[in-house]
Coordinates of C-alpha atoms and ligand atoms in Angstrom, one line a residue:
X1 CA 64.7 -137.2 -41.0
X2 CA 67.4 -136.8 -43.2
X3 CA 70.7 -137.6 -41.7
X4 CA 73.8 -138.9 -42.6
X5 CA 75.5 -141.0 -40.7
X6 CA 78.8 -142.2 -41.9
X7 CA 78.9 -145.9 -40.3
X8 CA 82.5 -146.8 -41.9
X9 CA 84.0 -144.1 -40.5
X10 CA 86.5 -145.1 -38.1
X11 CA 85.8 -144.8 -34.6
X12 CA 82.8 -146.4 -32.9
X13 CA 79.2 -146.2 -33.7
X14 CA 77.5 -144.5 -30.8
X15 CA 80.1 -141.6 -31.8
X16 CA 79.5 -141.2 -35.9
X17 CA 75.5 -141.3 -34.7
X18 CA 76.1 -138.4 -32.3
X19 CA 78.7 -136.4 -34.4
X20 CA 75.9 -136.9 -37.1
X21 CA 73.5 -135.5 -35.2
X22 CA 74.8 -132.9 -33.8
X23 CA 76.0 -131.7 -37.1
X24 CA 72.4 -131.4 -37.9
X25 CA 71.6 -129.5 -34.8
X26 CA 74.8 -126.9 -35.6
X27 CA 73.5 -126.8 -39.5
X28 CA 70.0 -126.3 -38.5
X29 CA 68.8 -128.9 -40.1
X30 CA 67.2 -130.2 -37.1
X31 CA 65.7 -126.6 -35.2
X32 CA 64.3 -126.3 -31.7
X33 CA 61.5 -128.1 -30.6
X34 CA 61.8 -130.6 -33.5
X35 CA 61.2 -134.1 -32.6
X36 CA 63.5 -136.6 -33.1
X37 CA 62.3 -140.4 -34.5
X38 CA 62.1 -142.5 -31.9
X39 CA 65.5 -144.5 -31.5
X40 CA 64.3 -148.1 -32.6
X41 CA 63.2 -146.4 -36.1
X42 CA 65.9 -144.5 -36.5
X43 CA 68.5 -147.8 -35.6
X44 CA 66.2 -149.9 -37.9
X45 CA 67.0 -147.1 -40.9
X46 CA 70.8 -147.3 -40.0
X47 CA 71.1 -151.1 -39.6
X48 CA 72.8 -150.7 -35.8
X49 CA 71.2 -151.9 -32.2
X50 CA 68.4 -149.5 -30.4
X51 CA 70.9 -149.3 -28.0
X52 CA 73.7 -147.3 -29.7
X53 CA 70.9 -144.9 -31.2
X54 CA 69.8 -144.3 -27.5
X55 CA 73.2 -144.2 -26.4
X56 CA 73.8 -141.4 -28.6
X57 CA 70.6 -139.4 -27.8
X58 CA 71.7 -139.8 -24.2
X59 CA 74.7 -138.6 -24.9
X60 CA 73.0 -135.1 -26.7
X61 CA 70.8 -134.8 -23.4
X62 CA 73.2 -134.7 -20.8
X63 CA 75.1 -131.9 -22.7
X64 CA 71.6 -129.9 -22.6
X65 CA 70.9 -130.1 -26.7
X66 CA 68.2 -132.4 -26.4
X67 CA 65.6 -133.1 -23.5
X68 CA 64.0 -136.0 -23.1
X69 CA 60.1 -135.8 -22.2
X70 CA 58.7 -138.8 -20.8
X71 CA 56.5 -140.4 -22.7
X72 CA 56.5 -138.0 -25.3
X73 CA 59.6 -138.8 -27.4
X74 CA 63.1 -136.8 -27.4
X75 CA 63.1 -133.2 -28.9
X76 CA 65.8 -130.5 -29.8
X77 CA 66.2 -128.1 -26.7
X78 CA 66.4 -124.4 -26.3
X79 CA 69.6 -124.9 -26.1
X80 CA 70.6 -126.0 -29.5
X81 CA 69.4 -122.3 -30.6
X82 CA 71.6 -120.7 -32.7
X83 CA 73.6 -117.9 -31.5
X84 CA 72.6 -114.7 -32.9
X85 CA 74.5 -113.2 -35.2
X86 CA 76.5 -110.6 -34.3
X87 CA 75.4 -107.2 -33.6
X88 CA 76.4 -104.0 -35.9
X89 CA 79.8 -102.3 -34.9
X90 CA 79.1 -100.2 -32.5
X91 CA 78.9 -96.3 -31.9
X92 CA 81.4 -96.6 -29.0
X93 CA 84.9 -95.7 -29.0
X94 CA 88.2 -95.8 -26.8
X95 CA 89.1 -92.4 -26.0
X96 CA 91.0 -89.6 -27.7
X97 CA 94.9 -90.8 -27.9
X98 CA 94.4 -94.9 -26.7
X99 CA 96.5 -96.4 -29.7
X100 CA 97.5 -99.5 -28.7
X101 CA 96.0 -102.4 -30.8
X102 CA 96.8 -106.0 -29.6
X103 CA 99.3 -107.5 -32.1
X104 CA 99.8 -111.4 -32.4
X105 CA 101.7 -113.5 -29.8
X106 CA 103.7 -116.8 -30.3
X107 CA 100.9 -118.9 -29.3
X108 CA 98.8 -117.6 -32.1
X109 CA 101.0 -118.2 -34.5
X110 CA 102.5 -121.8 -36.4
X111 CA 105.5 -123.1 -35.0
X112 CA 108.1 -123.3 -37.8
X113 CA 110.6 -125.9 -37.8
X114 CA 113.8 -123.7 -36.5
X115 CA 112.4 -121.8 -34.2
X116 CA 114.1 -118.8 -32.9
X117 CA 111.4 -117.3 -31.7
X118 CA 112.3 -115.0 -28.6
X119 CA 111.8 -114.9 -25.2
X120 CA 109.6 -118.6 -25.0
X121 CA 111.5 -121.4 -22.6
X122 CA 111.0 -125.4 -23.7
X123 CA 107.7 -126.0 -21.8
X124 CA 108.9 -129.9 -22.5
X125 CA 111.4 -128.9 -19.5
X126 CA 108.4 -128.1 -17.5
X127 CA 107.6 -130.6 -14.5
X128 CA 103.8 -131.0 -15.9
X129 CA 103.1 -133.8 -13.0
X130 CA 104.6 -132.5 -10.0
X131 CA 102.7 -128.8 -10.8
X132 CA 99.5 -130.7 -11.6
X133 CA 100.3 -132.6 -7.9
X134 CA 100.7 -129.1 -5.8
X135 CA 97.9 -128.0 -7.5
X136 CA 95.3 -130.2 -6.9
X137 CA 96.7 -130.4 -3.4
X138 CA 95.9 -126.7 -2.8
X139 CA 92.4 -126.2 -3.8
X140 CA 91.6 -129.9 -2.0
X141 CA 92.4 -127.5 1.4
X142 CA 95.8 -125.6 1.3
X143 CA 96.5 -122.4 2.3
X144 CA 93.5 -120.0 1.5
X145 CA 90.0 -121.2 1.7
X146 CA 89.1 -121.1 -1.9
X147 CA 85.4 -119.2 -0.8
X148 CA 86.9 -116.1 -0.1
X149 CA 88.8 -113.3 -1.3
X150 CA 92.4 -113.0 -0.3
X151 CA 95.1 -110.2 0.2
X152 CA 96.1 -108.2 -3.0
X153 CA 100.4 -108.7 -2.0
X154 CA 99.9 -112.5 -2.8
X155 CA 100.2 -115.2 0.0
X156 CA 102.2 -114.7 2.1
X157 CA 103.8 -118.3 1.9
X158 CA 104.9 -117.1 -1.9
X159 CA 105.8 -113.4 -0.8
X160 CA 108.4 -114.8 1.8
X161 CA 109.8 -117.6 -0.6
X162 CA 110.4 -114.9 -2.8
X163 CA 112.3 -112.8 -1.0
X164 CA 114.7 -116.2 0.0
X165 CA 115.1 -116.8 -3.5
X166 CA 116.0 -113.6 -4.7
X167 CA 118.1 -112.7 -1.9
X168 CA 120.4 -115.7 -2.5
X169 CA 120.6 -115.7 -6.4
X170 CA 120.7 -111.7 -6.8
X171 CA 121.3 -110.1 -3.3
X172 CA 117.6 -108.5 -3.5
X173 CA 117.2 -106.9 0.2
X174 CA 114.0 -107.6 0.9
X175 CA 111.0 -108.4 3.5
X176 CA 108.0 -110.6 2.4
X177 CA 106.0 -107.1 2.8
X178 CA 107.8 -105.5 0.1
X179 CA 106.7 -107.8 -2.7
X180 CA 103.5 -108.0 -4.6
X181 CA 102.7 -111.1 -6.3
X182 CA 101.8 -110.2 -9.8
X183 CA 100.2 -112.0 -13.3
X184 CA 103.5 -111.2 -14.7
X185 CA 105.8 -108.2 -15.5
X186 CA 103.6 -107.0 -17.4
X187 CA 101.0 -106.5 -14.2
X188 CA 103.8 -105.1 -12.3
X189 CA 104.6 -102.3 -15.0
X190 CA 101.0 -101.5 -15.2
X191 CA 100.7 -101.4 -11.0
X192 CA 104.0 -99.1 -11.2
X193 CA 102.4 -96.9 -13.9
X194 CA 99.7 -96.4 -12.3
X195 CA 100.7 -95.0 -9.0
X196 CA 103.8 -92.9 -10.6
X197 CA 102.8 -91.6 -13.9
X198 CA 100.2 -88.9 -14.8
X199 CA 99.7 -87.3 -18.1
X200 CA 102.6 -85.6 -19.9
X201 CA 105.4 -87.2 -17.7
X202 CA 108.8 -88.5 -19.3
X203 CA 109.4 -91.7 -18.9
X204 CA 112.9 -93.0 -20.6
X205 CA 113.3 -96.1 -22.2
X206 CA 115.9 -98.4 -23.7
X207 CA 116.5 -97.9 -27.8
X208 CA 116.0 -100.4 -28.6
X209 CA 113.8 -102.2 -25.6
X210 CA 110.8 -103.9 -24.6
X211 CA 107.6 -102.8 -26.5
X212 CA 104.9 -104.4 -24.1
X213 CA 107.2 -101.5 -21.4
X214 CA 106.8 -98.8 -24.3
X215 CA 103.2 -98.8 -25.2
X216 CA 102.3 -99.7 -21.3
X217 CA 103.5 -96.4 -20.7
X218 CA 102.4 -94.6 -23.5
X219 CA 98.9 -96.0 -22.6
X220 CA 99.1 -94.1 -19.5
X221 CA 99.8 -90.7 -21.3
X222 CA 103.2 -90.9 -20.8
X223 CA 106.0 -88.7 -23.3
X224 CA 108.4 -91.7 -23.5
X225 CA 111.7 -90.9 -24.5
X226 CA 114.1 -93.4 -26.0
X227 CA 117.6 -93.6 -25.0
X228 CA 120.3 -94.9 -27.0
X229 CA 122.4 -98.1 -25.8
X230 CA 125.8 -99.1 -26.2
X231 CA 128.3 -102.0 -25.3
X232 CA 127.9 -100.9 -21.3
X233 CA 123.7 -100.5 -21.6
X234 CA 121.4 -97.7 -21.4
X235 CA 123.7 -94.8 -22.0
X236 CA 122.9 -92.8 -18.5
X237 CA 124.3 -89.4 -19.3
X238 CA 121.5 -89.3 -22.5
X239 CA 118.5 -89.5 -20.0
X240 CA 116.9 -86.7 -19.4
X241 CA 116.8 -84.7 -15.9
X242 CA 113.4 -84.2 -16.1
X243 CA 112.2 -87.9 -16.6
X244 CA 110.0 -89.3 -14.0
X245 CA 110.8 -92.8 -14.4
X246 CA 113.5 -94.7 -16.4
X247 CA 112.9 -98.4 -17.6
X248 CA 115.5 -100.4 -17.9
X249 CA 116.9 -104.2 -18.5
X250 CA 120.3 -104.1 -16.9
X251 CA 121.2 -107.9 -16.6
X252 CA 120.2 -108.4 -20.1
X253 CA 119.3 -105.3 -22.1
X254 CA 116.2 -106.2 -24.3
X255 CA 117.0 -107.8 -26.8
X256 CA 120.7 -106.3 -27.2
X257 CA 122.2 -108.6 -24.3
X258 CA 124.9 -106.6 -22.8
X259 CA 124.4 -106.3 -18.9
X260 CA 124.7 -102.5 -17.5
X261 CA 128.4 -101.7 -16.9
X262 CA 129.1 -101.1 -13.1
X263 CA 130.1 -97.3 -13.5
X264 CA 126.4 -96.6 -15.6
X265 CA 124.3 -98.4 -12.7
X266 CA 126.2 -96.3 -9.9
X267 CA 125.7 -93.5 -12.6
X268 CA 121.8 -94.3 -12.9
X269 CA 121.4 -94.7 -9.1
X270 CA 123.3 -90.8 -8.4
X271 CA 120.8 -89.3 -11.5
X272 CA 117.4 -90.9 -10.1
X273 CA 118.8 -89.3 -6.3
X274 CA 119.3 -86.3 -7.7
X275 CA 116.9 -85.4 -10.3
X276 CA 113.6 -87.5 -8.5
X277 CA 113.6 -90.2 -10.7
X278 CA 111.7 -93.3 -10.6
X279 CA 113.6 -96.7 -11.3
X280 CA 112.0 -99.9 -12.9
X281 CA 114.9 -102.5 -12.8
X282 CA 113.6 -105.3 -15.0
X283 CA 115.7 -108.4 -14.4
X284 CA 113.6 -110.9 -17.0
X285 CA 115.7 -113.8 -18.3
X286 CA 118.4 -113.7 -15.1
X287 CA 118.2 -117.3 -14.3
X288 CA 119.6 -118.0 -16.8
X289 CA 123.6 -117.1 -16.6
X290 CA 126.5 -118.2 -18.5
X291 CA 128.8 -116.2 -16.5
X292 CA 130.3 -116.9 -12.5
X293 CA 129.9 -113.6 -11.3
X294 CA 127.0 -111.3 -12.1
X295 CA 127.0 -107.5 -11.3
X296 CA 125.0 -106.6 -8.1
X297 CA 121.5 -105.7 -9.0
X298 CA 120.2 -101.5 -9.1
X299 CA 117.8 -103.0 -6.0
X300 CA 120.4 -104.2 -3.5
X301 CA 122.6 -101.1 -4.7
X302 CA 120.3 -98.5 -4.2
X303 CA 120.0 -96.7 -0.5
X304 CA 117.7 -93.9 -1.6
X305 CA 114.7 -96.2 -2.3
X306 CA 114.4 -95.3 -5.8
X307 CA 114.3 -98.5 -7.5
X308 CA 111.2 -101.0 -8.2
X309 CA 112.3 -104.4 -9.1
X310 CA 110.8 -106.3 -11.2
X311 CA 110.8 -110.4 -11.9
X312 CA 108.6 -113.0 -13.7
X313 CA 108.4 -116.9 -13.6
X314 CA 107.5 -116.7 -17.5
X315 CA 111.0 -117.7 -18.6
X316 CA 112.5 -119.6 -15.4
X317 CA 108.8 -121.8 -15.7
X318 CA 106.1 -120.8 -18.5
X319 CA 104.7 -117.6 -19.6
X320 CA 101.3 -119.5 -18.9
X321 CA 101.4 -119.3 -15.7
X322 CA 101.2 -115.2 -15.6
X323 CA 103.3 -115.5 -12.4
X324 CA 105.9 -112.5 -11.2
X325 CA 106.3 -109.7 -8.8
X326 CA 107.7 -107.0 -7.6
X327 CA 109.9 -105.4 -4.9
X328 CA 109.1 -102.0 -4.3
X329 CA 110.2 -99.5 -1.5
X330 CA 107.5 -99.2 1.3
X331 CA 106.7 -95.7 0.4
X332 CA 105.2 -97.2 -2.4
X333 CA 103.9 -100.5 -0.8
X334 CA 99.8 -99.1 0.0
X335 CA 99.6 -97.0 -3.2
X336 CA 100.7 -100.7 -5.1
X337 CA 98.4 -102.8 -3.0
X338 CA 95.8 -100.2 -3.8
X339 CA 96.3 -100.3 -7.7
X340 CA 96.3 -104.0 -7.3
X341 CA 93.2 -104.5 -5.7
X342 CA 91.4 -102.3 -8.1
X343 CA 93.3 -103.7 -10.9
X344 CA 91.4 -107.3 -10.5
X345 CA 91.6 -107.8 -6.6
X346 CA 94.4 -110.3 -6.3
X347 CA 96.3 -114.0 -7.8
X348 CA 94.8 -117.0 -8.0
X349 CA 95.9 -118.8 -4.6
X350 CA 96.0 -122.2 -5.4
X351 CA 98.6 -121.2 -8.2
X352 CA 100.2 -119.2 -5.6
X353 CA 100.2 -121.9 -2.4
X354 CA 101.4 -124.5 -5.6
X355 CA 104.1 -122.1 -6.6
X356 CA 105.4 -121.3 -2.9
X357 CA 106.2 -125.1 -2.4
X358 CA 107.9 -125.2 -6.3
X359 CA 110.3 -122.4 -4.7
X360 CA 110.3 -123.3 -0.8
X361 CA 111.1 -127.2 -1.8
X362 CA 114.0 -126.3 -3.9
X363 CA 112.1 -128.0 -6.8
X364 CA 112.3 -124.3 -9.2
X365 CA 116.0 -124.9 -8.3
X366 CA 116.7 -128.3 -9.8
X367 CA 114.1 -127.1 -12.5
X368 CA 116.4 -124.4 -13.4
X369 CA 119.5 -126.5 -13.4
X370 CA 118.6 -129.1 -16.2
X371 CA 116.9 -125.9 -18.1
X372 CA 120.2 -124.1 -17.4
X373 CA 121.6 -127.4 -19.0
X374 CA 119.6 -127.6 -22.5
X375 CA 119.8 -123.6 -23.0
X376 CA 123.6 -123.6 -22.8
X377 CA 123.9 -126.3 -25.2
X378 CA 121.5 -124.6 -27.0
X379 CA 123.8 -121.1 -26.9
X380 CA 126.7 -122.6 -27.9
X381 CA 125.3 -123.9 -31.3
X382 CA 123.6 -120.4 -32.1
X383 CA 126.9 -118.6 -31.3
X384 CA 129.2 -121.4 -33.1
X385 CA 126.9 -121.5 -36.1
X386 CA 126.4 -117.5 -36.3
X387 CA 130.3 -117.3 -36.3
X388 CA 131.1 -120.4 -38.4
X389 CA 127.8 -119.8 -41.6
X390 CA 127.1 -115.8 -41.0
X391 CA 130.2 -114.3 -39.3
X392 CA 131.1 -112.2 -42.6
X393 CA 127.9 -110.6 -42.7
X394 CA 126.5 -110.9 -38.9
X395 CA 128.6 -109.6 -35.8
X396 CA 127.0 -111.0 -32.0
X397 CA 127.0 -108.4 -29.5
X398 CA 128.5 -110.2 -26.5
X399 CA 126.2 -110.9 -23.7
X400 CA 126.0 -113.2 -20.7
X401 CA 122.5 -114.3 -19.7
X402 CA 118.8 -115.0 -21.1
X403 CA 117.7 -117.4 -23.6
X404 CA 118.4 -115.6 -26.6
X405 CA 121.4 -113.6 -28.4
X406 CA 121.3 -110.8 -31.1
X407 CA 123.8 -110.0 -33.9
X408 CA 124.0 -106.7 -35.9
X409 CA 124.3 -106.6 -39.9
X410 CA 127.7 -105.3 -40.8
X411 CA 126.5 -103.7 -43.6
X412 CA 124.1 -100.8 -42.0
X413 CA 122.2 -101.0 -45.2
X414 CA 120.6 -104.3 -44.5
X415 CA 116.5 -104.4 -44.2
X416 CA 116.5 -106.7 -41.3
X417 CA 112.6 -107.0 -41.6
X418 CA 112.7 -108.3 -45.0
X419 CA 115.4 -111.0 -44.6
X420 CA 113.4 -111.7 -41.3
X421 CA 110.1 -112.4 -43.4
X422 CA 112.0 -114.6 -46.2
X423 CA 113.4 -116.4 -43.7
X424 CA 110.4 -117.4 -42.0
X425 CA 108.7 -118.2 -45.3
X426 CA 111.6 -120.4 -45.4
X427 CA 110.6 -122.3 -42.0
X428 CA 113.2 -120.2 -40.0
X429 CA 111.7 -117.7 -37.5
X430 CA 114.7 -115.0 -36.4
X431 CA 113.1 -111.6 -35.2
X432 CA 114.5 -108.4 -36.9
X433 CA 116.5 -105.8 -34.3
X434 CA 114.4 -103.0 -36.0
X435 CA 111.3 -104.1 -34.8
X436 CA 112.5 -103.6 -31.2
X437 CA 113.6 -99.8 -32.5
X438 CA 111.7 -96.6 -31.2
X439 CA 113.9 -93.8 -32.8
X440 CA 116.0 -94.1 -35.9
X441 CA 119.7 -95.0 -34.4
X442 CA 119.2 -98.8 -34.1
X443 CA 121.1 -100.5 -36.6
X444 CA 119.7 -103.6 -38.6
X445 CA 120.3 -107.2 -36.8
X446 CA 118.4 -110.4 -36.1
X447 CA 117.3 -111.8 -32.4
X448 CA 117.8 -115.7 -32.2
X449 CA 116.2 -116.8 -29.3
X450 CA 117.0 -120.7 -28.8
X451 CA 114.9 -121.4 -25.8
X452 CA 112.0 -123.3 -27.6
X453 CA 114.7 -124.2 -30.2
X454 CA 114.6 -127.7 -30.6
X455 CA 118.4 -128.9 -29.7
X456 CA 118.8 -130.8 -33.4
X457 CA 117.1 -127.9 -35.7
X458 CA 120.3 -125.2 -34.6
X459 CA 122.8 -125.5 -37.1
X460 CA 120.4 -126.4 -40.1
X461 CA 118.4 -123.9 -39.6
X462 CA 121.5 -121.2 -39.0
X463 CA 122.2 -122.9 -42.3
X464 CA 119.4 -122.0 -44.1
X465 CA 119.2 -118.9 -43.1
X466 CA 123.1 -118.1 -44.0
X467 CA 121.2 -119.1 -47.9
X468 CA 118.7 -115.8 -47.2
X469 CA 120.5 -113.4 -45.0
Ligands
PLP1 C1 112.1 -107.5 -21.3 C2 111.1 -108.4 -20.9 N1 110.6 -108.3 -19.6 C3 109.7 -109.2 -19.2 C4 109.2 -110.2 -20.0 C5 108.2 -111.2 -19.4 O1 106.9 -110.6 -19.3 P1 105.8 -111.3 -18.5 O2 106.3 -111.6 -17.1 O3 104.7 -110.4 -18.5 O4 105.4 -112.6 -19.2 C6 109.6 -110.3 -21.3 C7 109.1 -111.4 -22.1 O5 109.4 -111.5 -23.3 C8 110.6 -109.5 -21.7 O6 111.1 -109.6 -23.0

């Protein structure tokens, strides 16, 4: 047999004979049903002990490449077969007006060495022991017997910590029954869309906003509309009467930053009374606050039951987990439940039960005050160093939340997608405002976000970037 074992390699012997081996398996070299040489000729050819030869060949045979036939020798198995190639591309199609083609995500992508990537939190922060702990807790015999399907709102454990939570940081007014556990916002926008919108309905957006938001609805057959912001938020008096549902960001607009001024949320609330209109309240990134007193959310003002609120662990913990929910009005609450059951039946419990005690115990609460900790320092060298390096040529449009901040080009003339991809060719990743745009109004402007920013990589990579911009 011809193999080649590389014996000086470092690492132990048993290994380099295995990795050898199965190198010939993968290569094809060795096919199915070949027979191997029995292991005290093959260790006599490589110079090493029977026993690491068999070692190795037992090694191959309890992961199912090789069997073992007693008294026969050792052979490849079936299951070392190739996998076909693939098959031609197909004669099927999505149907007429599905556009949407996944683009890539910061976990696909390198991580550059000033990262200002937006909307990722330091997953260093994250408490990888105590989560593993309540975890492994649950599925050894916690709240839901891990057989059997469960309820499609979440467990009700979660559901009711919830409510607690968000009733004491943002006056949410809320029972247990009125949330649905989701995998994420994005779950809870495609829940929402499914129940409201049908073919041909408005749907206004921010401009600029939240593509994942945009193209959700759009998926659905929605006409989305954008609507301009300003210093106060989503202008109100641009949305039109005949919208079904309006999307909005009103602690932190996405990725802008101002919250929604007082007079436009009462202004938002009287339009959706009047004209019908559906309200998504998205209040991502609110756990994190760099101001005393933040305005009362749409949810707790709202007394027509127009408003769905929606939140998501993905910044306060990690966007792994694919942990939010919402809060809708209980007109809604059997149409959601519906959609989620259909949609893929319901959470993962365990994750749930595990999550419940993170939020119950008060441990998401000190988790958020040493996050709350790092990010602010974090702010205050993206805002000192935008002033101090880029203040002639950037201007930061004041905001008070979330883990990143955004700055317009003074000069309108700017292409903030080109100095966006020479900077990242430059080992500074900054997103360009523009790419968050839907209609033409949006000026040019970069998005620093600082969450995964390491702490000592700000103000040279601010620096560098001042070089490009
Ligand atoms: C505006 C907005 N909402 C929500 C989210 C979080 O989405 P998810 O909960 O699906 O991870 C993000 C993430 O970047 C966001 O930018």
């Amino acid at each position: 047999m011809d193999l080649s074992v590389d014996l000086d390699a470092r690492g132990d012997r048993v290994s380099a004979i295995y990795r050898a081996l199965l190198d010939a398996i993968r290569a094809g070299r060795l096919g199915v049903g070949d027979r191997l040489p029995p292991s005290r000729a093959l260790a006599r050819d490589l110079g090493v002990a029977r026993n690491t030869v068999a070692t190795a060949y037992e090694r191959l045979v309890a992961e199912g490449l090789l069997e073992a036939r007693v008294g026969a020798g050792t052979y490849v198995a079936d299951l070392a077969a190739p996998v076909p190639a693939p098959r031609r591309a197909g004669s099927l199609h999505p149907r007429e007006g599905w556009t949407f083609r996944p683009v890539p995500v910061s976990g696909e992508r390198p991580v550059p060495p000033h990262d200002f990537r937006v909307g990722i939190p330091d997953a260093s922060l994250f408490p990888f022991d105590t989560w593993r702990r309540l975890v492994a807790a649950e599925l050894r015999g916690g709240a839901h017997s891990p057989g059997t399907y469960a309820h499609p709102a979440g467990l009700p454990l979660l559901r009711e910590a919830i409510v607690r939570s968000l009733a004491r940081s943002r006056g949410v007014a809320a029972a247990a029954d009125d949330v649905v556990v989701t995998h994420g916002t994005q779950q809870a926008l495609d829940l929402v869309a499914r129940v409201l919108i049908e073919r041909g309905d408005v749907v206004a957006v921010e401009d600029p906003g939240y593509p994942f938001a945009r193209e959700l609805f759009a998926s659905y057959g929605a006409r989305v509309v954008p609507v301009r912001v300003d210093a106060e938020g989503i202008v109100v008096e641009e949305i039109p009467d005949n919208a079904r549902l309006v999307f909005t960001t009103p602690s932190h607009q996405f990725p802008l930053g101002p919250p929604l001024s007082l007079s436009r949320r009462q202004a938002l609330l009287e339009l959706a009374n009047r004209h019908r209109i559906a309200i998504i309240e998205d209040d991502y990134d609110s756990e994190f606050r760099f101001t005393e007193r933040p305005l009362e959310t749409l949810q707790a003002m709202d007394r027509h039951g127009r408003v769905v609120y929606v939140g998501t662990f993905s910044k306060s913990l990690l966007p792994a987990l694919r942990a939010g929910y919402l809060v809708a009005p209980p007109s809604l609450r059997e149409a959601l439940l519906g959609a989620r059951q259909l949609a893929d039946g319901h959470g993962a419990p365990a994750e749930q039960a595990a999550l419940a005690r993170f939020v119950a115990d008060g441990m998401l609460a000190r988790h958020l005050r040493r996050a709350r900790a790092t990010y602010t320092e974090r702010r205050e060298l993206v805002l000192g160093g935008l002033d101090r390096l880029l203040g002639d040529r950037l201007e930061v449009v004041p905001s008070a939340a979330g883990l990143h901040v955004t700055a317009t080009f003074r000069d309108a003339g700017v292409d903030d997608v080109g100095v966006a991809t020479a900077a990242l060719r430059a080992g500074v990743a900054v997103e360009a405002l523009s790419a968050y745009a839907h209609g033409p109004g949006v000026p040019p402007g970069l998005v620093l976000g600082y969450g995964a920013a390491v702490t000592a990589s700000i103000t040279p990579g601010l620096r560098r970037l001042a070089r490009l911009a």
